[in-house]
Amino acid sequence: MPWSLDLVPLPPCALLGGPPLSGLLWTALLLFLWYCYRMGSDPPSHSGMLKSGSCRSSFSRSSSRSPVDPRLSASKASAAITMETLEEEEGTESYLTPVLSHAPFPTEAAAESRKLYRALQEYAKRYSWAGMGRIHKGLRNQARINDRPSIQKPHLFHLPDVPSIPFFPRDAHRHDIEVLEASYPIILAEFQAVYQKGVDTKLGWSYHGPKGQTVFPLYNAGVCVASNCRACPCTYRTLLSLRTFISSNSLGSAGFWLLGPGATLGGAYGPTNTRLRCHLGLQTPAQCELVVGGEPQCWSEGHCLLVDDSFLHTISHNGGAEDGPRVIFSVDLWHPNVAAAERQALDYIFAPEQ
């Protein structure tokens, strides 16, 4: 059936004073319909594919202009393929990105750091590299941390970009502090029952550091000391009710710490800045003092102190024999700025040795 362009009546063009511009309008209409058809029939393409397609087309156009040496064209082709691959990798995010963006593990790193790095690789292979950027960076820079003079120098693992102060406010772990302080009477009673039986290694006690400091551990380097926990069942249940207690890796411990009169612990650094030590005062003579990062502090019976022991710290008991030992219940809690994914990875990397 023949189509006529005069089927649609159009007003005359007043500006030109001539016949209707039907031919021009029909041409524009057909071009618009053709454009809509092409847009609807073309399959959707990824931006990376468009980039690679443009690279391939530009390479083909350049190669078709003039004959060149085959070896030169092969090198150009490989360069174009390499550029295409890099552009596609830039458009997509890989789970290996945190590691590929760094140089190889430093050769001057200590054997312990290399062991921890291998454990991180095993964890990432089993699970994912997602969220492991800070841990990877910390393991790489550990040797540099150990060599520099600093008031904060954890000797085992330093997690970078973690805000740290010697003493943290109660709000950092309000729930766990309130649980411990509410359980103070029963914790003190169970300690006194254990202490009255005698301080002896055969009864579960252990000596740490200089003479005069003894520990009755409930958890030792992430391992539950079953016999001691049976001797203090309520204290053990209190530990299990804490939300941030480090109970699954070798960085976490909990127990009763005694410091005898006249004893002093010289300047020392804790192993890591990923934890905070919570000290619940049980028996605190007035002559006892704790200095962390140059800031002095005293314990108070029935109250908690949150301490970052990765800072240089000293402990002293300047009282006499009549004052008795200083006694605290120490619990290792996660640093509030360590993410959940990082905690899971650290549990794997620092898995306790059975």
C-alpha positions as MATLAB code, in Angstrom:
seq = 'MPWSLDLVPLPPCALLGGPPLSGLLWTALLLFLWYCYRMGSDPPSHSGMLKSGSCRSSFSRSSSRSPVDPRLSASKASAAITMETLEEEEGTESYLTPVLSHAPFPTEAAAESRKLYRALQEYAKRYSWAGMGRIHKGLRNQARINDRPSIQKPHLFHLPDVPSIPFFPRDAHRHDIEVLEASYPIILAEFQAVYQKGVDTKLGWSYHGPKGQTVFPLYNAGVCVASNCRACPCTYRTLLSLRTFISSNSLGSAGFWLLGPGATLGGAYGPTNTRLRCHLGLQTPAQCELVVGGEPQCWSEGHCLLVDDSFLHTISHNGGAEDGPRVIFSVDLWHPNVAAAERQALDYIFAPEQ';
ca = [
       0.000    0.000    0.000;
       1.582    3.311   -1.023;
       2.097    5.889    1.719;
       1.596    9.556    1.061;
       3.376   12.262    3.002;
       0.279   14.467    2.706;
      -1.911   12.215    4.920;
      -1.108   14.285    7.990;
      -2.283   17.860    7.447;
       0.314   20.333    8.633;
      -0.014   24.101    8.796;
       2.100   26.115    6.407;
       5.408   27.466    7.643;
       4.772   31.113    8.339;
       8.420   32.033    8.440;
       9.282   30.616    5.042;
       5.932   31.344    3.523;
       6.123   28.071    1.624;
       4.432   24.670    1.650;
       4.333   22.568    4.842;
       7.623   21.087    6.034;
       6.181   17.589    5.958;
       9.184   15.973    4.328;
      11.594   17.331    6.922;
       9.393   16.340    9.852;
       8.822   12.828    8.483;
      12.573   12.417    8.079;
      13.152   13.479   11.691;
      10.430   11.087   12.843;
      11.985    8.166   10.966;
      15.423    8.965   12.375;
      13.976    9.032   15.898;
      12.247    5.655   15.391;
      15.460    4.150   14.025;
      17.397    5.460   17.046;
      14.850    3.961   19.467;
      15.037    0.629   17.645;
      18.835    0.497   17.897;
      18.850    1.442   21.566;
      16.289   -1.230   22.365;
      17.965   -4.002   20.363;
      21.546   -3.493   21.624;
      22.385   -5.752   24.646;
      23.437   -4.003   27.886;
      27.199   -3.801   28.282;
      29.439   -3.302   31.312;
      31.582   -0.211   31.450;
      34.687   -2.385   31.607;
      33.540   -4.241   28.475;
      32.997   -0.939   26.683;
      36.463    0.136   27.668;
      38.012   -3.101   26.458;
      35.943   -2.989   23.282;
      37.151    0.502   22.548;
      40.720   -0.638   23.132;
      40.267   -3.552   20.726;
      38.619   -1.409   18.079;
      41.271    1.295   18.329;
      43.972   -1.360   18.056;
      42.306   -2.901   14.995;
      41.951    0.490   13.307;
      45.572    1.351   13.972;
      46.753   -2.015   12.659;
      44.729   -1.750    9.469;
      46.113    1.619    8.385;
      49.545    0.490    7.201;
      51.530   -2.763    7.070;
      53.961   -3.165    9.952;
      56.483   -5.666   11.131;
      54.783   -8.813   12.568;
      56.954   -8.764   15.672;
      56.063   -5.109   16.275;
      52.396   -5.805   15.795;
      52.592   -8.744   18.195;
      54.151   -6.538   20.853;
      51.473   -3.906   20.297;
      48.801   -6.567   20.569;
      50.197   -7.836   23.850;
      50.353   -4.262   25.140;
      46.743   -3.698   24.158;
      45.695   -6.945   25.834;
      47.604   -5.986   28.966;
      45.955   -2.570   29.040;
      42.578   -4.178   28.540;
      43.174   -6.592   31.414;
      44.296   -3.801   33.732;
      41.234   -1.720   32.930;
      38.939   -4.640   33.627;
      40.696   -5.263   36.961;
      40.334   -1.601   37.894;
      36.607   -1.748   37.209;
      36.039   -4.726   39.503;
      37.100   -5.203   43.114;
      38.849   -8.476   43.945;
      39.123  -10.121   47.342;
      42.896  -10.090   46.863;
      42.994   -6.291   46.620;
      44.360   -5.678   50.179;
      47.364   -7.918   49.472;
      48.043   -7.100   45.817;
      48.305   -3.429   46.702;
      51.305   -4.032   48.971;
      54.891   -5.011   48.344;
      56.122   -8.499   49.330;
      56.494   -9.286   53.013;
      59.641   -7.567   54.342;
      62.707   -9.792   54.513;
      63.895   -8.254   57.794;
      60.752   -9.413   59.611;
      61.245  -11.718   62.584;
      60.401  -15.392   62.447;
      57.389  -14.852   64.714;
      55.972  -12.214   62.364;
      56.431  -14.522   59.382;
      54.615  -17.266   61.238;
      51.723  -14.933   61.987;
      51.636  -13.765   58.365;
      51.375  -17.362   57.140;
      48.487  -17.860   59.542;
      46.804  -14.754   58.093;
      47.217  -16.154   54.565;
      45.679  -19.456   55.647;
      42.745  -17.614   57.212;
      42.178  -15.489   54.089;
      42.382  -18.563   51.861;
      39.765  -20.306   53.979;
      37.499  -17.288   54.462;
      38.237  -13.906   52.849;
      40.652  -10.980   52.707;
      37.760   -8.605   53.369;
      38.498   -6.392   56.358;
      42.078   -7.681   56.757;
      43.844   -4.517   55.566;
      44.881   -3.273   59.026;
      46.054   -6.712   60.194;
      48.110   -7.171   57.030;
      49.660   -3.737   57.461;
      50.380   -4.370   61.133;
      52.207   -7.645   60.467;
      54.307   -5.991   57.766;
      55.316   -3.090   60.022;
      55.872   -5.033   63.260;
      59.661   -5.084   62.916;
      59.667   -1.305   62.478;
      57.509   -0.898   65.608;
      59.882   -3.021   67.703;
      62.949   -1.006   66.662;
      61.641    2.469   67.363;
      61.699    4.102   70.818;
      58.144    4.818   71.868;
      55.943    5.038   74.918;
      53.612    2.508   73.257;
      55.381   -0.503   71.780;
      53.543   -3.847   71.830;
      56.179   -6.492   71.249;
      54.010   -9.111   69.505;
      51.441   -7.374   67.308;
      50.508   -3.735   66.755;
      47.247   -3.022   64.936;
      47.626    0.328   63.118;
      45.106    3.160   63.115;
      43.687    2.207   66.517;
      43.107    5.164   68.850;
      44.886    4.490   72.113;
      45.226    6.156   75.488;
      46.737    4.713   78.681;
      43.427    4.618   80.596;
      40.059    4.230   78.881;
      36.751    5.567   80.222;
      34.113    3.211   81.573;
      31.886    3.836   78.562;
      34.293    1.861   76.379;
      32.976   -1.367   77.996;
      30.119   -0.236   80.184;
      28.212   -3.543   80.135;
      31.167   -5.715   81.123;
      32.346   -3.285   83.800;
      28.900   -3.162   85.379;
      28.713   -6.970   85.362;
      32.091   -7.284   87.071;
      31.394   -4.607   89.670;
      27.993   -6.131   90.453;
      29.726   -9.496   90.997;
      32.428   -8.014   93.219;
      31.186   -9.577   96.530;
      31.031  -13.134   95.162;
      34.333  -12.782   93.288;
      36.024  -11.544   96.475;
      34.513  -14.374   98.532;
      35.728  -17.048   96.086;
      39.212  -15.513   96.009;
      39.424  -15.527   99.812;
      38.366  -19.175   99.877;
      41.128  -20.075   97.413;
      43.715  -17.862   99.125;
      43.110  -19.398  102.541;
      44.085  -22.822  101.181;
      47.589  -21.504  100.515;
      49.584  -20.078   97.635;
      51.231  -23.085   96.044;
      51.874  -24.202   92.488;
      50.271  -27.554   93.374;
      47.043  -25.692   94.121;
      46.910  -23.900   90.756;
      49.023  -20.826   91.518;
      51.874  -19.666   89.296;
      54.675  -17.152   89.765;
      55.151  -14.312   87.268;
      58.078  -11.965   87.053;
      59.822  -10.949   90.266;
      59.336  -12.524   93.636;
      56.153  -11.368   95.257;
      53.840  -11.564   92.220;
      51.630  -14.618   91.900;
      48.676  -15.460   89.681;
      45.715  -17.787   90.082;
      44.612  -18.079   86.419;
      41.138  -19.038   85.258;
      42.161  -18.524   81.629;
      45.810  -18.648   80.634;
      46.695  -17.513   77.080;
      43.247  -18.406   75.807;
      43.086  -21.810   77.514;
      40.631  -22.485   80.317;
      42.279  -23.823   83.479;
      39.547  -26.282   84.394;
      40.616  -27.042   87.971;
      40.842  -23.363   88.896;
      37.493  -22.612   87.273;
      35.893  -25.389   89.319;
      37.307  -23.740   92.440;
      35.622  -20.439   91.482;
      32.364  -21.408   89.724;
      30.570  -18.061   90.128;
      33.572  -16.109   88.912;
      33.809  -18.448   85.927;
      30.146  -17.898   85.059;
      30.701  -14.147   85.348;
      33.517  -14.409   82.815;
      31.266  -16.252   80.377;
      28.639  -13.511   80.658;
      31.045  -10.807   79.476;
      30.509   -9.677   75.887;
      34.090   -8.750   75.002;
      36.199  -11.202   77.005;
      39.054  -12.611   74.886;
      38.614  -16.310   75.518;
      39.576  -17.846   72.144;
      43.155  -16.769   71.479;
      46.484  -16.554   73.241;
      46.175  -12.786   73.773;
      43.473  -13.237   76.415;
      43.796  -14.213   80.062;
      41.841  -13.844   83.280;
      42.646  -14.503   86.893;
      43.596  -13.210   90.344;
      46.859  -11.258   90.470;
      48.713  -10.742   93.751;
      51.561   -8.311   94.352;
      53.367   -8.586   97.672;
      54.505   -5.649   99.824;
      57.725   -4.026   98.620;
      57.495   -5.505   95.126;
      57.877   -3.378   92.020;
      57.399   -4.341   88.386;
      59.771   -2.366   86.172;
      58.829   -0.767   82.873;
      57.245   -3.299   80.532;
      55.096   -3.419   77.398;
      52.132   -5.674   76.746;
      52.044   -7.938   73.683;
      49.366   -6.116   71.679;
      47.204   -3.004   71.450;
      44.124   -4.996   70.369;
      43.083   -5.599   73.974;
      42.345   -3.675   77.146;
      43.039   -5.067   80.587;
      40.215   -4.612   83.047;
      41.379   -4.559   86.677;
      38.716   -5.135   89.313;
      40.148   -4.072   92.672;
      39.671   -6.711   95.394;
      42.260   -5.712   97.982;
      44.061   -2.435   97.285;
      46.315   -0.911   99.946;
      46.795    2.826   99.719;
      50.512    2.569   98.925;
      49.925    0.752   95.634;
      50.278    2.601   92.346;
      49.956    1.887   88.636;
      51.696    4.154   86.096;
      50.762    3.668   82.418;
      52.218    5.878   79.709;
      53.444    8.305   82.352;
      49.979    8.690   83.911;
      49.658    7.475   87.556;
      46.504    5.801   88.791;
      45.381    3.874   91.862;
      43.038    0.930   92.217;
      39.814    1.069   94.197;
      38.106   -1.900   95.789;
      34.966   -2.905   93.933;
      35.716   -0.695   90.927;
      37.304   -1.345   87.536;
      40.182    0.269   85.657;
      40.500   -0.088   81.874;
      44.193   -0.145   80.995;
      45.974   -0.337   77.645;
      49.045   -2.272   78.754;
      50.754   -1.877   75.355;
      51.971    1.425   76.830;
      55.041    1.436   79.035;
      53.770    0.650   82.537;
      55.087    0.081   86.032;
      53.403   -1.338   89.137;
      54.573   -0.852   92.696;
      53.459   -1.852   96.186;
      55.213    0.402   98.680;
      53.282   -0.767  101.741;
      54.468   -2.876  104.636;
      53.820   -6.485  105.536;
      50.852   -5.465  107.680;
      49.094   -4.095  104.566;
      48.996   -7.481  102.897;
      49.195   -8.093   99.148;
      47.505   -6.056   96.489;
      44.864   -8.235   94.829;
      43.036   -7.549   91.560;
      40.888   -9.646   89.271;
      42.306   -9.043   85.781;
      40.310   -9.720   82.593;
      41.450   -9.105   79.020;
      38.791   -7.454   76.841;
      38.802   -6.566   73.160;
      39.764   -3.033   72.252;
      36.496   -1.294   71.257;
      37.970   -0.183   67.899;
      38.796   -3.707   66.719;
      36.113   -4.772   64.235;
      34.267   -8.085   64.422;
      35.968   -9.438   61.277;
      39.367   -8.534   62.727;
      38.539  -10.255   66.020;
      37.636  -13.434   64.164;
      40.878  -13.310   62.193;
      42.968  -12.660   65.327;
      41.307  -15.632   67.029;
      42.525  -17.751   64.110;
      46.018  -16.230   63.888;
      46.670  -16.368   67.647;
      44.937  -19.677   68.254;
      46.042  -21.022   71.655;
      48.519  -23.866   71.706;
      46.910  -26.912   73.232;
];
